[in-house]
Short mmCIF file of C-alpha atoms (C1' of nucleotides) in Angstrom, two decimals:
data_model
loop_
_atom_site.label_atom_id
_atom_site.label_comp_id
_atom_site.label_asym_id
_atom_site.label_seq_id
_atom_site.Cartn_x
_atom_site.Cartn_y
_atom_site.Cartn_z
CA UNK A 29 -6.91 -4.89 -25.58
CA UNK A 30 -6.88 -7.05 -22.42
CA UNK A 31 -4.16 -8.45 -20.45
CA UNK A 32 -1.91 -5.48 -21.00
CA UNK A 33 -0.06 -5.75 -17.83
CA UNK A 34 2.34 -2.76 -18.52
CA UNK A 35 5.67 -3.84 -18.53
CA UNK A 36 6.99 -3.10 -14.85
CA UNK A 37 3.91 -2.59 -12.98
CA UNK A 38 3.16 -4.52 -9.84
CA UNK A 39 0.88 -7.49 -9.70
CA UNK A 40 -0.21 -10.10 -7.48
CA UNK A 41 1.16 -13.13 -10.28
CA UNK A 42 -1.75 -14.89 -9.38
CA UNK A 43 -3.50 -16.88 -11.97
CA UNK A 44 -7.05 -15.57 -10.92
CA UNK A 45 -9.99 -13.38 -11.89
CA UNK A 46 -9.90 -11.24 -9.19
CA UNK A 47 -6.13 -10.75 -8.85
CA UNK A 48 -6.33 -9.90 -12.56
CA UNK A 49 -9.02 -7.59 -11.57
CA UNK A 50 -7.25 -6.24 -8.94
CA UNK A 51 -3.90 -5.75 -10.99
CA UNK A 52 -6.26 -3.15 -13.29
CA UNK A 53 -8.53 -1.63 -10.23
CA UNK A 54 -6.61 -2.22 -7.36
CA UNK A 55 -4.53 0.81 -6.72
CA UNK A 56 -5.45 3.87 -5.03
CA UNK A 57 -8.13 6.19 -6.49
CA UNK A 58 -8.91 3.96 -9.50
CA UNK A 59 -12.50 2.64 -8.61
CA UNK A 60 -13.10 6.23 -7.26
CA UNK A 61 -12.43 7.31 -10.56
CA UNK A 62 -14.59 4.28 -12.35
CA UNK A 63 -17.31 6.13 -10.10
CA UNK A 64 -17.04 9.70 -11.31
CA UNK A 65 -17.33 8.16 -14.96
CA UNK A 66 -20.35 5.75 -14.24
CA UNK A 67 -22.68 8.71 -14.27
CA UNK A 68 -21.19 10.00 -17.61
CA UNK A 69 -18.20 10.98 -19.80
CA UNK A 70 -16.00 13.73 -17.57
CA UNK A 71 -12.43 15.63 -18.74
CA UNK A 72 -9.60 15.62 -16.57
CA UNK A 73 -10.22 18.57 -14.69
CA UNK A 74 -13.90 17.75 -13.84
CA UNK A 75 -12.38 14.21 -12.12
CA UNK A 76 -9.53 16.45 -10.14
CA UNK A 77 -12.48 18.44 -8.62
CA UNK A 78 -14.05 15.52 -7.50
CA UNK A 79 -11.66 13.62 -6.52
CA UNK A 80 -9.65 16.15 -4.00
CA UNK A 81 -6.47 15.06 -2.81
CA UNK A 82 -5.63 12.99 -5.77
CA UNK A 83 -2.41 14.80 -6.96
CA UNK A 84 -2.37 15.49 -10.56
CA UNK A 85 0.21 13.05 -11.61
CA UNK A 86 -1.53 10.20 -9.91
CA UNK A 87 -4.75 11.01 -12.12
CA UNK A 88 -2.68 11.24 -15.21
CA UNK A 89 -0.98 8.04 -14.52
CA UNK A 90 -4.40 6.20 -13.61
CA UNK A 91 -6.38 7.33 -16.56
CA UNK A 92 -3.25 6.31 -19.16
CA UNK A 93 -3.46 2.57 -17.69
CA UNK A 94 -7.01 2.44 -17.83
CA UNK A 95 -7.19 3.54 -21.47
CA UNK A 96 -3.81 1.17 -22.14
CA UNK A 97 -6.01 -1.91 -20.16
CA UNK A 98 -9.47 -1.23 -22.32
CA UNK A 99 -11.57 -0.22 -19.40
CA UNK A 100 -11.69 3.68 -20.35
CA UNK A 101 -11.03 5.63 -23.99
CA UNK A 102 -11.23 9.30 -24.75
CA UNK A 103 -13.83 10.48 -26.39
CA UNK A 104 -14.67 14.21 -27.80
CA UNK A 105 -18.05 14.86 -26.28
CA UNK A 106 -20.17 17.61 -28.17
CA UNK A 107 -20.26 20.84 -27.02
CA UNK A 108 -16.78 20.51 -24.85
CA UNK A 109 -14.68 23.10 -27.35
CA UNK A 110 -12.98 20.00 -28.56
CA UNK A 111 -11.08 19.08 -25.47
CA UNK A 112 -11.42 15.66 -24.74
CA UNK A 113 -13.36 13.82 -22.10
CA UNK A 114 -12.76 10.31 -20.32
CA UNK A 115 -15.57 7.38 -20.77
CA UNK A 116 -15.99 3.84 -20.10
CA UNK A 117 -15.70 1.21 -22.81
CA UNK A 118 -17.79 -1.68 -22.37
CA UNK A 119 -15.71 -3.62 -20.26
CA UNK A 120 -16.03 -0.75 -17.53
CA UNK A 121 -19.39 -0.40 -17.98
CA UNK A 122 -19.35 -4.01 -17.10
CA UNK A 123 -17.93 -3.00 -13.55
CA UNK A 124 -21.22 -1.01 -12.81
CA UNK A 125 -23.18 -3.82 -10.64
CA UNK A 126 -20.06 -4.54 -8.48
CA UNK A 127 -19.14 -0.60 -7.97
CA UNK A 128 -22.78 -0.32 -6.95
CA UNK A 129 -22.52 -3.41 -4.72
CA UNK A 130 -19.93 -2.11 -3.06
CA UNK A 131 -21.07 1.40 -2.87
CA UNK A 132 -24.07 0.02 -0.99
CA UNK A 133 -22.13 -2.19 1.19
CA UNK A 134 -20.08 0.37 2.49
CA UNK A 135 -22.90 2.77 3.64
CA UNK A 136 -22.94 0.82 6.96
CA UNK A 137 -19.38 2.06 7.36
CA UNK A 138 -19.93 6.17 6.60
CA UNK A 139 -19.95 7.80 10.10
CA UNK A 140 -20.66 11.39 10.93
CA UNK A 141 -19.76 14.01 8.22
CA UNK A 142 -16.30 15.22 9.59
CA UNK A 143 -15.12 18.73 9.32
CA UNK A 144 -12.37 17.28 6.46
CA UNK A 145 -15.02 15.07 4.73
CA UNK A 146 -16.21 16.10 1.22
CA UNK A 147 -19.70 15.56 -0.25
CA UNK A 148 -20.97 15.58 -4.04
CA UNK A 149 -24.53 15.28 -5.01
CA UNK A 150 -24.03 12.50 -7.47
CA UNK A 151 -22.06 10.32 -4.74
CA UNK A 152 -25.45 9.54 -3.13
CA UNK A 153 -27.42 9.53 -5.97
CA UNK A 154 -25.05 6.36 -7.09
CA UNK A 155 -25.99 4.54 -4.20
CA UNK A 156 -29.59 5.32 -4.86
CA UNK A 157 -29.60 2.87 -8.05
CA UNK A 158 -27.98 0.03 -5.46
CA UNK A 159 -30.71 0.32 -3.37
CA UNK A 160 -33.37 -0.45 -5.50
CA UNK A 161 -35.22 -3.29 -3.94
CA UNK A 162 -36.55 -5.30 -7.02
CA UNK A 163 -38.63 -7.45 -5.87
CA UNK A 164 -41.21 -4.54 -4.38
CA UNK A 165 -41.33 -2.15 -7.75
CA UNK A 166 -44.72 -0.73 -8.24
CA UNK A 167 -46.55 -1.30 -11.53
CA UNK A 168 -46.97 2.41 -11.66
CA UNK A 169 -45.19 4.18 -14.16
CA UNK A 170 -44.13 7.44 -12.86
CA UNK A 171 -40.81 9.34 -11.84
CA UNK A 172 -39.40 10.83 -8.91
CA UNK A 173 -37.19 13.72 -8.92
CA UNK A 174 -34.32 14.88 -6.44
CA UNK A 175 -32.89 18.18 -6.08
CA UNK A 176 -29.67 17.65 -4.25
CA UNK A 177 -27.56 21.05 -3.79
CA UNK A 178 -27.51 22.29 -7.36
CA UNK A 179 -27.73 18.72 -9.13
CA UNK A 180 -30.97 17.39 -10.32
CA UNK A 181 -31.74 13.40 -10.51
CA UNK A 182 -34.33 11.50 -11.26
CA UNK A 183 -35.72 7.98 -11.01
CA UNK A 184 -38.45 6.61 -13.75
CA UNK A 185 -40.49 4.05 -13.22
CA UNK A 186 -41.78 2.45 -16.44
CA UNK A 187 -43.18 -1.15 -16.62
CA UNK A 188 -41.87 -2.19 -13.43
CA UNK A 189 -38.23 -1.36 -14.42
CA UNK A 190 -36.85 1.62 -12.25
CA UNK A 191 -34.05 3.77 -14.22
CA UNK A 192 -31.77 6.53 -12.46
CA UNK A 193 -31.08 9.20 -14.79
CA UNK A 194 -29.34 13.08 -14.47
CA UNK A 195 -31.83 16.08 -15.19
CA UNK A 196 -35.24 16.68 -14.10
CA UNK A 197 -38.59 15.18 -14.66
CA UNK A 198 -41.56 16.59 -16.87
CA UNK A 199 -44.02 15.26 -14.90
CA UNK A 200 -42.68 14.24 -11.39
CA UNK A 201 -44.81 12.55 -8.94
CA UNK A 202 -42.70 13.56 -5.91
CA UNK A 203 -39.88 16.37 -5.87
CA UNK A 204 -37.39 15.61 -2.97
CA UNK A 205 -35.32 18.97 -2.33
CA UNK A 206 -31.86 18.82 -0.05
CA UNK A 207 -28.57 18.82 0.07
CA UNK A 208 -25.56 16.06 -0.54
CA UNK A 209 -25.10 15.29 2.86
CA UNK A 210 -28.77 14.75 4.34
CA UNK A 211 -29.03 12.63 1.02
CA UNK A 212 -26.24 10.47 1.79
CA UNK A 213 -27.38 10.23 5.36
CA UNK A 214 -30.57 9.20 4.62
CA UNK A 215 -29.53 6.32 2.31
CA UNK A 216 -26.72 5.04 5.04
CA UNK A 217 -29.86 4.84 7.27
CA UNK A 218 -28.26 7.31 9.53
CA UNK A 219 -31.82 9.37 9.40
CA UNK A 220 -34.82 8.46 8.19
CA UNK A 221 -36.59 10.63 5.88
CA UNK A 222 -39.15 11.54 8.37
CA UNK A 223 -36.61 12.80 10.83
CA UNK A 224 -34.94 15.21 8.29
CA UNK A 225 -38.09 16.80 7.34
CA UNK A 226 -38.87 17.19 10.87
CA UNK A 227 -35.07 18.93 11.37
CA UNK A 228 -35.68 20.90 7.65
CA UNK A 229 -32.63 19.15 5.77
CA UNK A 230 -35.42 17.80 3.58
CA UNK A 231 -38.45 19.10 1.53
CA UNK A 232 -40.98 16.51 -0.03
CA UNK A 233 -43.72 17.87 -2.52
CA UNK A 234 -46.19 15.73 -4.65
CA UNK A 235 -48.48 12.83 -4.14
CA UNK A 236 -47.82 11.19 -0.55
CA UNK A 237 -48.59 7.65 -2.09
CA UNK A 238 -45.60 8.37 -4.60
CA UNK A 239 -43.47 9.45 -1.62
CA UNK A 240 -44.44 6.39 0.10
CA UNK A 241 -43.37 4.12 -3.28
CA UNK A 242 -40.37 5.66 -3.59
CA UNK A 243 -39.39 4.88 -0.10
CA UNK A 244 -40.46 1.24 -0.38
CA UNK A 245 -38.58 1.14 -3.93
CA UNK A 246 -35.09 2.40 -2.36
CA UNK A 247 -35.97 0.35 0.95
CA UNK A 248 -36.26 3.32 3.50
CA UNK A 249 -38.17 3.10 6.05
CA UNK A 250 -40.56 5.85 5.28
CA UNK A 251 -40.97 7.74 8.28
CA UNK A 252 -41.52 5.61 11.65
CA UNK A 253 -37.81 4.90 12.65
CA UNK A 254 -35.89 4.49 15.42
CA UNK A 255 -36.59 8.16 16.30
CA UNK A 256 -40.11 7.57 16.54
CA UNK A 257 -40.17 8.00 20.33
CA UNK A 258 -37.98 11.04 20.22
CA UNK A 259 -40.20 12.68 17.83
CA UNK A 260 -43.71 11.91 19.32
CA UNK A 261 -42.78 13.97 22.12
CA UNK A 262 -43.46 17.10 20.12
CA UNK B 14 -18.88 -2.30 15.29
CA UNK B 15 -19.06 -0.38 12.01
CA UNK B 16 -17.17 3.13 10.81
CA UNK B 17 -14.32 1.99 13.14
CA UNK B 18 -11.83 4.24 11.38
CA UNK B 19 -9.35 3.17 13.50
CA UNK B 20 -7.56 6.65 13.99
CA UNK B 21 -4.25 7.13 11.69
CA UNK B 22 -5.07 5.29 8.63
CA UNK B 23 -5.34 6.78 5.73
CA UNK B 24 -8.71 8.06 4.28
CA UNK B 25 -10.21 9.20 1.19
CA UNK B 26 -12.75 11.41 3.33
CA UNK B 27 -15.32 11.58 0.76
CA UNK B 28 -19.02 11.08 2.51
CA UNK B 29 -19.57 8.57 0.24
CA UNK B 30 -20.31 4.45 0.30
CA UNK B 31 -17.64 3.47 -2.19
CA UNK B 32 -14.88 5.53 -0.72
CA UNK B 33 -15.74 4.01 2.76
CA UNK B 34 -15.78 0.62 1.38
CA UNK B 35 -12.64 1.22 -0.15
CA UNK B 36 -11.27 2.90 3.29
CA UNK B 37 -11.83 -0.88 4.58
CA UNK B 38 -11.22 -3.25 1.34
CA UNK B 39 -9.00 -1.26 -0.45
CA UNK B 40 -5.82 -1.62 0.38
CA UNK B 41 -3.38 -3.94 -0.83
CA UNK B 42 -4.05 -8.09 -0.26
CA UNK B 43 -7.39 -7.20 1.70
CA UNK B 44 -9.68 -8.49 -1.06
CA UNK B 45 -7.71 -11.39 -1.66
CA UNK B 46 -8.20 -12.01 2.10
CA UNK B 47 -11.75 -11.88 1.43
CA UNK B 48 -11.96 -14.29 -1.63
CA UNK B 49 -9.84 -16.86 0.39
CA UNK B 50 -12.23 -16.63 3.40
CA UNK B 51 -15.24 -17.21 0.66
CA UNK B 52 -14.69 -20.81 0.82
CA UNK B 53 -14.78 -21.23 4.95
CA UNK B 54 -12.74 -20.65 7.81
CA UNK B 55 -8.78 -20.39 7.29
CA UNK B 56 -6.22 -20.28 9.81
CA UNK B 57 -3.25 -17.29 9.66
CA UNK B 58 -0.86 -20.09 8.41
CA UNK B 59 -3.08 -21.13 5.57
CA UNK B 60 -3.74 -17.94 4.51
CA UNK B 61 0.06 -17.18 4.30
CA UNK B 62 0.52 -20.23 1.79
CA UNK B 63 -2.32 -19.06 -0.55
CA UNK B 64 -1.30 -15.25 -0.56
CA UNK B 65 2.33 -15.77 -1.64
CA UNK B 66 4.38 -12.51 -1.39
CA UNK B 67 2.09 -11.04 1.20
CA UNK B 68 4.64 -10.89 4.04
CA UNK B 69 3.77 -12.08 7.79
CA UNK B 70 3.48 -8.16 9.16
CA UNK B 71 0.91 -7.22 6.27
CA UNK B 72 -1.19 -10.08 6.71
CA UNK B 73 -1.32 -9.86 10.65
CA UNK B 74 -2.19 -5.91 10.04
CA UNK B 75 -5.01 -7.08 7.55
CA UNK B 76 -6.51 -9.59 9.48
CA UNK B 77 -6.27 -7.03 13.07
CA UNK B 78 -7.87 -4.45 10.75
CA UNK B 79 -10.99 -6.49 9.20
CA UNK B 80 -11.81 -7.77 12.47
CA UNK B 81 -11.73 -4.33 13.96
CA UNK B 82 -13.96 -3.18 11.03
CA UNK B 83 -16.48 -6.08 11.68
CA UNK B 84 -15.71 -7.92 8.30
CA UNK B 85 -13.87 -11.13 9.98
CA UNK B 86 -13.96 -12.66 13.36
CA UNK B 87 -12.08 -15.77 14.80
CA UNK B 88 -13.61 -18.49 15.36
CA UNK B 89 -12.69 -21.98 17.12
CA UNK B 90 -13.06 -24.66 14.17
CA UNK B 91 -13.59 -27.93 15.55
CA UNK B 92 -11.04 -30.08 14.84
CA UNK B 93 -8.50 -27.91 14.32
CA UNK B 94 -6.80 -28.22 17.94
CA UNK B 95 -7.87 -25.68 19.57
CA UNK B 96 -6.35 -22.98 17.01
CA UNK B 97 -8.14 -20.24 15.96
CA UNK B 98 -9.42 -19.69 12.68
CA UNK B 99 -10.25 -16.26 10.57
CA UNK B 100 -13.94 -16.34 9.13
CA UNK B 101 -16.14 -13.99 7.40
CA UNK B 102 -19.09 -11.84 9.78
CA UNK B 103 -22.37 -11.33 8.00
CA UNK B 104 -21.17 -8.20 6.75
CA UNK B 105 -18.05 -10.00 5.35
CA UNK B 106 -20.22 -12.53 3.59
CA UNK B 107 -22.13 -9.61 1.88
CA UNK B 108 -19.48 -9.00 -0.07
CA UNK B 109 -19.42 -11.97 -2.11
CA UNK B 110 -21.61 -11.11 -5.22
CA UNK B 111 -19.40 -7.93 -5.68
CA UNK B 112 -16.16 -10.33 -5.06
CA UNK B 113 -17.21 -12.83 -7.55
CA UNK B 114 -18.21 -10.56 -10.10
CA UNK B 115 -14.95 -9.15 -9.86
CA UNK B 116 -13.57 -12.06 -10.34
CA UNK B 117 -15.55 -13.11 -13.51
CA UNK B 118 -14.97 -9.24 -14.65
CA UNK B 119 -11.10 -10.15 -14.21
CA UNK B 120 -11.02 -13.27 -16.46
CA UNK B 121 -11.07 -10.85 -19.45
CA UNK B 122 -7.40 -9.86 -18.36
CA UNK B 123 -5.98 -12.95 -17.26
CA UNK B 124 -3.09 -13.70 -20.21
CA UNK B 125 -0.74 -16.89 -20.32
CA UNK B 126 0.87 -18.59 -17.47
CA UNK B 127 4.15 -16.92 -16.36
CA UNK B 128 6.51 -18.89 -14.90
CA UNK B 129 6.38 -16.62 -11.92
CA UNK B 130 2.55 -16.82 -11.59
CA UNK B 131 1.17 -18.88 -8.51
CA UNK B 132 -2.31 -21.20 -8.57
CA UNK B 133 -4.50 -23.02 -6.67
CA UNK B 134 -7.31 -25.24 -7.57
CA UNK B 135 -10.33 -23.11 -5.42
CA UNK B 136 -9.57 -19.78 -7.12
CA UNK B 137 -10.87 -21.27 -10.37
CA UNK B 138 -13.88 -22.70 -8.35
CA UNK B 139 -14.59 -18.97 -7.00
CA UNK B 140 -15.15 -18.27 -10.71
CA UNK B 141 -16.93 -21.01 -11.50
CA UNK B 142 -20.12 -19.53 -8.99
CA UNK B 143 -19.65 -16.16 -10.84
CA UNK B 144 -20.33 -17.80 -14.30
CA UNK B 145 -23.82 -19.30 -13.39
CA UNK B 146 -26.20 -18.58 -16.44
CA UNK B 147 -29.19 -18.14 -14.20
CA UNK B 148 -31.85 -18.02 -17.05
CA UNK B 149 -31.00 -21.07 -18.60
CA UNK B 150 -30.64 -23.65 -15.41
CA UNK B 151 -31.79 -27.18 -16.27
CA UNK B 152 -34.66 -28.39 -14.19
CA UNK B 153 -32.86 -31.77 -13.66
CA UNK B 154 -31.74 -32.63 -9.95
CA UNK B 155 -28.24 -33.54 -10.57
CA UNK B 156 -24.54 -33.06 -9.37
CA UNK B 157 -21.01 -32.27 -11.57
CA UNK B 158 -17.99 -32.85 -9.76
CA UNK B 159 -14.68 -31.58 -10.36
CA UNK B 160 -11.11 -33.06 -9.39
CA UNK B 161 -8.66 -29.93 -9.51
CA UNK B 162 -4.99 -31.14 -8.57
CA UNK B 163 -5.76 -32.39 -5.08
CA UNK B 164 -8.56 -30.73 -4.19
CA UNK B 165 -12.23 -31.70 -5.13
CA UNK B 166 -15.26 -29.37 -5.45
CA UNK B 167 -18.82 -29.85 -6.85
CA UNK B 168 -21.71 -28.29 -8.32
CA UNK B 169 -25.22 -29.60 -6.63
CA UNK B 170 -28.32 -28.46 -9.03
CA UNK B 171 -31.57 -28.89 -7.01
CA UNK B 172 -35.06 -27.47 -7.55
CA UNK B 173 -33.72 -25.46 -10.73
CA UNK B 174 -30.96 -24.02 -7.56
CA UNK B 175 -27.27 -24.60 -8.61
CA UNK B 176 -24.93 -24.12 -5.41
CA UNK B 177 -21.18 -24.85 -5.40
CA UNK B 178 -19.95 -26.94 -2.44
CA UNK B 179 -16.26 -28.40 -1.27
CA UNK B 180 -15.87 -32.41 -1.60
CA UNK B 181 -17.22 -34.49 -3.81
CA UNK B 182 -20.26 -35.63 -5.06
CA UNK B 183 -22.15 -39.04 -3.93
CA UNK B 184 -23.54 -39.88 -7.45
CA UNK B 185 -22.23 -37.43 -9.61
CA UNK B 186 -23.81 -37.09 -13.38
CA UNK B 187 -20.24 -36.08 -14.41
CA UNK B 188 -16.82 -35.69 -13.27
CA UNK B 189 -14.22 -33.49 -14.65
CA UNK B 190 -10.54 -33.87 -13.95
CA UNK B 191 -7.88 -31.38 -14.65
CA UNK B 192 -5.26 -29.23 -13.07
CA UNK B 193 -5.76 -25.49 -11.47
CA UNK B 194 -4.21 -23.78 -14.69
CA UNK B 195 -6.39 -25.16 -17.25
CA UNK B 196 -9.44 -24.81 -15.10
CA UNK B 197 -8.86 -21.31 -14.80
CA UNK B 198 -8.05 -21.10 -18.64
CA UNK B 199 -11.28 -22.89 -19.54
CA UNK B 200 -12.96 -20.33 -17.42
CA UNK B 201 -11.47 -17.54 -18.79
CA UNK B 202 -12.35 -18.49 -22.28
CA UNK B 203 -8.73 -19.14 -23.86
CA UNK B 204 -9.30 -22.53 -24.23
CA UNK B 205 -12.83 -24.63 -24.83
CA UNK B 206 -13.04 -27.93 -22.83
CA UNK B 207 -12.86 -29.59 -25.95
CA UNK B 208 -9.51 -28.26 -26.75
CA UNK B 209 -8.13 -28.98 -23.28
CA UNK B 210 -9.42 -32.80 -23.62
CA UNK B 211 -7.41 -33.33 -27.33
CA UNK B 212 -4.78 -31.37 -25.43
CA UNK B 213 -4.80 -34.12 -22.62
CA UNK B 214 -5.25 -31.50 -19.80
CA UNK B 215 -9.06 -32.42 -19.18
CA UNK B 216 -10.40 -35.40 -18.75
CA UNK B 217 -14.52 -35.72 -18.56
CA UNK B 218 -16.10 -39.05 -17.41
CA UNK B 219 -20.10 -39.43 -16.88
CA UNK B 220 -23.55 -38.67 -18.83
CA UNK B 221 -22.65 -36.91 -21.83
CA UNK B 222 -25.76 -35.01 -21.96
CA UNK B 223 -25.13 -33.90 -18.26
CA UNK B 224 -21.76 -32.73 -19.52
CA UNK B 225 -23.49 -30.43 -22.04
CA UNK B 226 -26.00 -29.46 -19.41
CA UNK B 227 -23.20 -28.39 -17.26
CA UNK B 228 -21.42 -26.49 -19.97
CA UNK B 229 -24.67 -24.36 -20.81
CA UNK B 230 -24.98 -23.78 -16.84
CA UNK B 231 -21.59 -22.28 -16.98
CA UNK B 232 -22.11 -20.37 -20.19
CA UNK B 233 -18.98 -22.55 -21.76
CA UNK B 234 -18.94 -23.71 -25.34
CA UNK B 235 -18.58 -27.05 -24.99
CA UNK B 236 -16.71 -27.96 -27.83
CA UNK B 237 -16.86 -26.45 -31.25
CA UNK B 238 -15.23 -22.87 -32.16
CA UNK B 239 -11.66 -22.36 -32.43
CA UNK B 240 -12.90 -19.45 -30.29
CA UNK B 241 -11.94 -16.57 -32.21
CA UNK B 242 -11.03 -14.57 -28.75
CA UNK B 243 -8.89 -17.22 -27.65
CA UNK B 244 -5.73 -15.57 -29.90
CA UNK B 245 -6.24 -11.98 -29.52
CA UNK B 246 -2.68 -11.14 -28.89
CA UNK B 247 -2.49 -7.43 -28.84
"C1'" DC C 5 -6.12 28.46 -17.60
"C1'" DC C 6 -6.30 23.09 -18.74
"C1'" DG C 7 -3.55 18.78 -18.85
"C1'" DC C 8 0.26 16.93 -17.43
"C1'" DA C 9 5.94 15.84 -16.41
"C1'" DT C 10 9.08 16.27 -12.56
"C1'" DC C 11 10.99 16.38 -8.34
"C1'" DC C 12 10.87 15.37 -3.18
"C1'" DG C 13 9.31 14.24 1.71
"C1'" DA C 14 6.22 11.07 3.62
"C1'" DA C 15 3.27 6.90 4.03
"C1'" DT C 16 2.88 1.85 2.38
"C1'" DA C 17 4.38 -2.38 1.15
"C1'" DG C 18 8.00 -6.33 0.79
"C1'" DA C 19 11.55 -9.00 2.99
"C1'" DT C 20 13.71 -11.64 6.60
"C1'" DA C 21 14.76 -11.90 11.23
"C1'" DC C 22 13.74 -12.96 15.53
"C1'" DT C 23 9.74 -14.16 19.95
"C1'" DG C 24 6.07 -16.18 22.95
"C1'" DC D 9 2.37 -21.76 14.09
"C1'" DA D 10 0.99 -17.34 14.88
"C1'" DG D 11 2.15 -13.76 15.11
"C1'" DT D 12 6.56 -8.88 15.93
"C1'" DA D 13 10.18 -6.19 14.52
"C1'" DT D 14 13.11 -3.98 11.86
"C1'" DC D 15 15.02 -2.51 7.48
"C1'" DT D 16 14.73 -1.45 2.66
"C1'" DA D 17 12.08 -0.86 -1.81
"C1'" DT D 18 8.21 0.94 -3.77
"C1'" DT D 19 4.23 4.17 -4.06
"C1'" DC D 20 1.58 8.10 -2.73
"C1'" DG D 21 0.85 13.09 -1.97
"C1'" DG D 22 1.91 17.60 -2.71
"C1'" DA D 23 4.23 21.36 -5.01
"C1'" DT D 24 5.99 23.10 -8.77
"C1'" DG D 25 7.27 23.62 -13.83
"C1'" DC D 26 5.92 23.76 -18.29
"C1'" DG D 27 3.80 24.18 -23.26
"C1'" DG D 28 -0.20 24.91 -25.69
#
DNA sequence: CCGCATCCGAATAGATACTG
DNA sequence: CAGTATCTATTCGGATGCGG
């Protein structure tokens, strides 16, 4: 169901893959909808709650267009009382590396948390997947668990391959507990894990070597950091 | 100069890497400007010519904002008579994999060439870089040359690493000659190289084995197959 | 309530004329 | 050539309405 083009829609009218991609994805809110669905199917109301400011008509329009374009489909997720959810088709799933790449790239531009900013735990967790240092993955099989506000995620490293997932780990080698804003700030390099711990926004439990391996996996400077001097005063 | 935010600009106000990225890149035309600059510095007038429909005010606004954001900079390219060009900063260059990925993804959505569509040779060539099959690169060092309308590009394979570049190759193992629309159509899988040759839109010269290696590098079905996907109307 | 459709003021985009 | 300035068209954002 590709090349829909839904008559009347604005288009760049360029015979080019990028222009065609942007004819589908380039409008406001569209890629943020994709972001929400990268972690699994969601219902209309859930999307509305995690996209503050979108306006109900725009969300409905975008969902309809993306379904027509073959990027999303509607599914009946077991246990949601027969109400339909939206999920990515294989074509939509193929956007994962580009969306994650953009999420990682954009961390350079996140500033201080302002009063009007919203935060969600799973936004930070998306960036985690984009931060993997594929050349520095330890051969040890283990899991790291992250309690971010009221949501729980984990990284499972198995056979040299890390994977992110929702929910707790049965036997985590490390458990991190923090709030969503701190989680994003650490990913953006605006604060180091050590700085966040000293400030009381991050709690780390478990094997100290597992903590260090987790930091290395994510390319994070575990503790040292630009603030080394500031902290040494203690 | 990150986290500029240029006061008054519309923002998603989400504390999230993707939302921040889209606050910088998400407006209309912006990623197409990045696309143009991925192949080297360009001047205002050149950008205007390759972005039909943009309007002079929008191009000026976008360029100014991207320079302020640290994605672009102005440079004096030798030989352009002291007039300034725009080029990507390292931050902007970091977008290459995501932009190429989107260009490749979007090939699924390019339809038939319509009367109002514009085409440029270098648009097709951008996708070429995104089509490399990194697991199927031959160990043979050689170059493939592409004459697309009035522009010439090449792929240099050296030490198992392919690289794209502008301009002719001194000793090409294969030379392909075609028009821009056919070039895009082949990349999109709407036509095979063999079909284009039979139709007279593509001419291939040089070593037949080099031609096959080039097709394999790009994941193209050299000739066989009526291409099952080619005629999926609706 | 949830899942939209409609309406309207505000913000963006497009087209064109103009300037250093 | 490289942009401004200005005006019109389109899209967005927020409020409201409505059927199930």
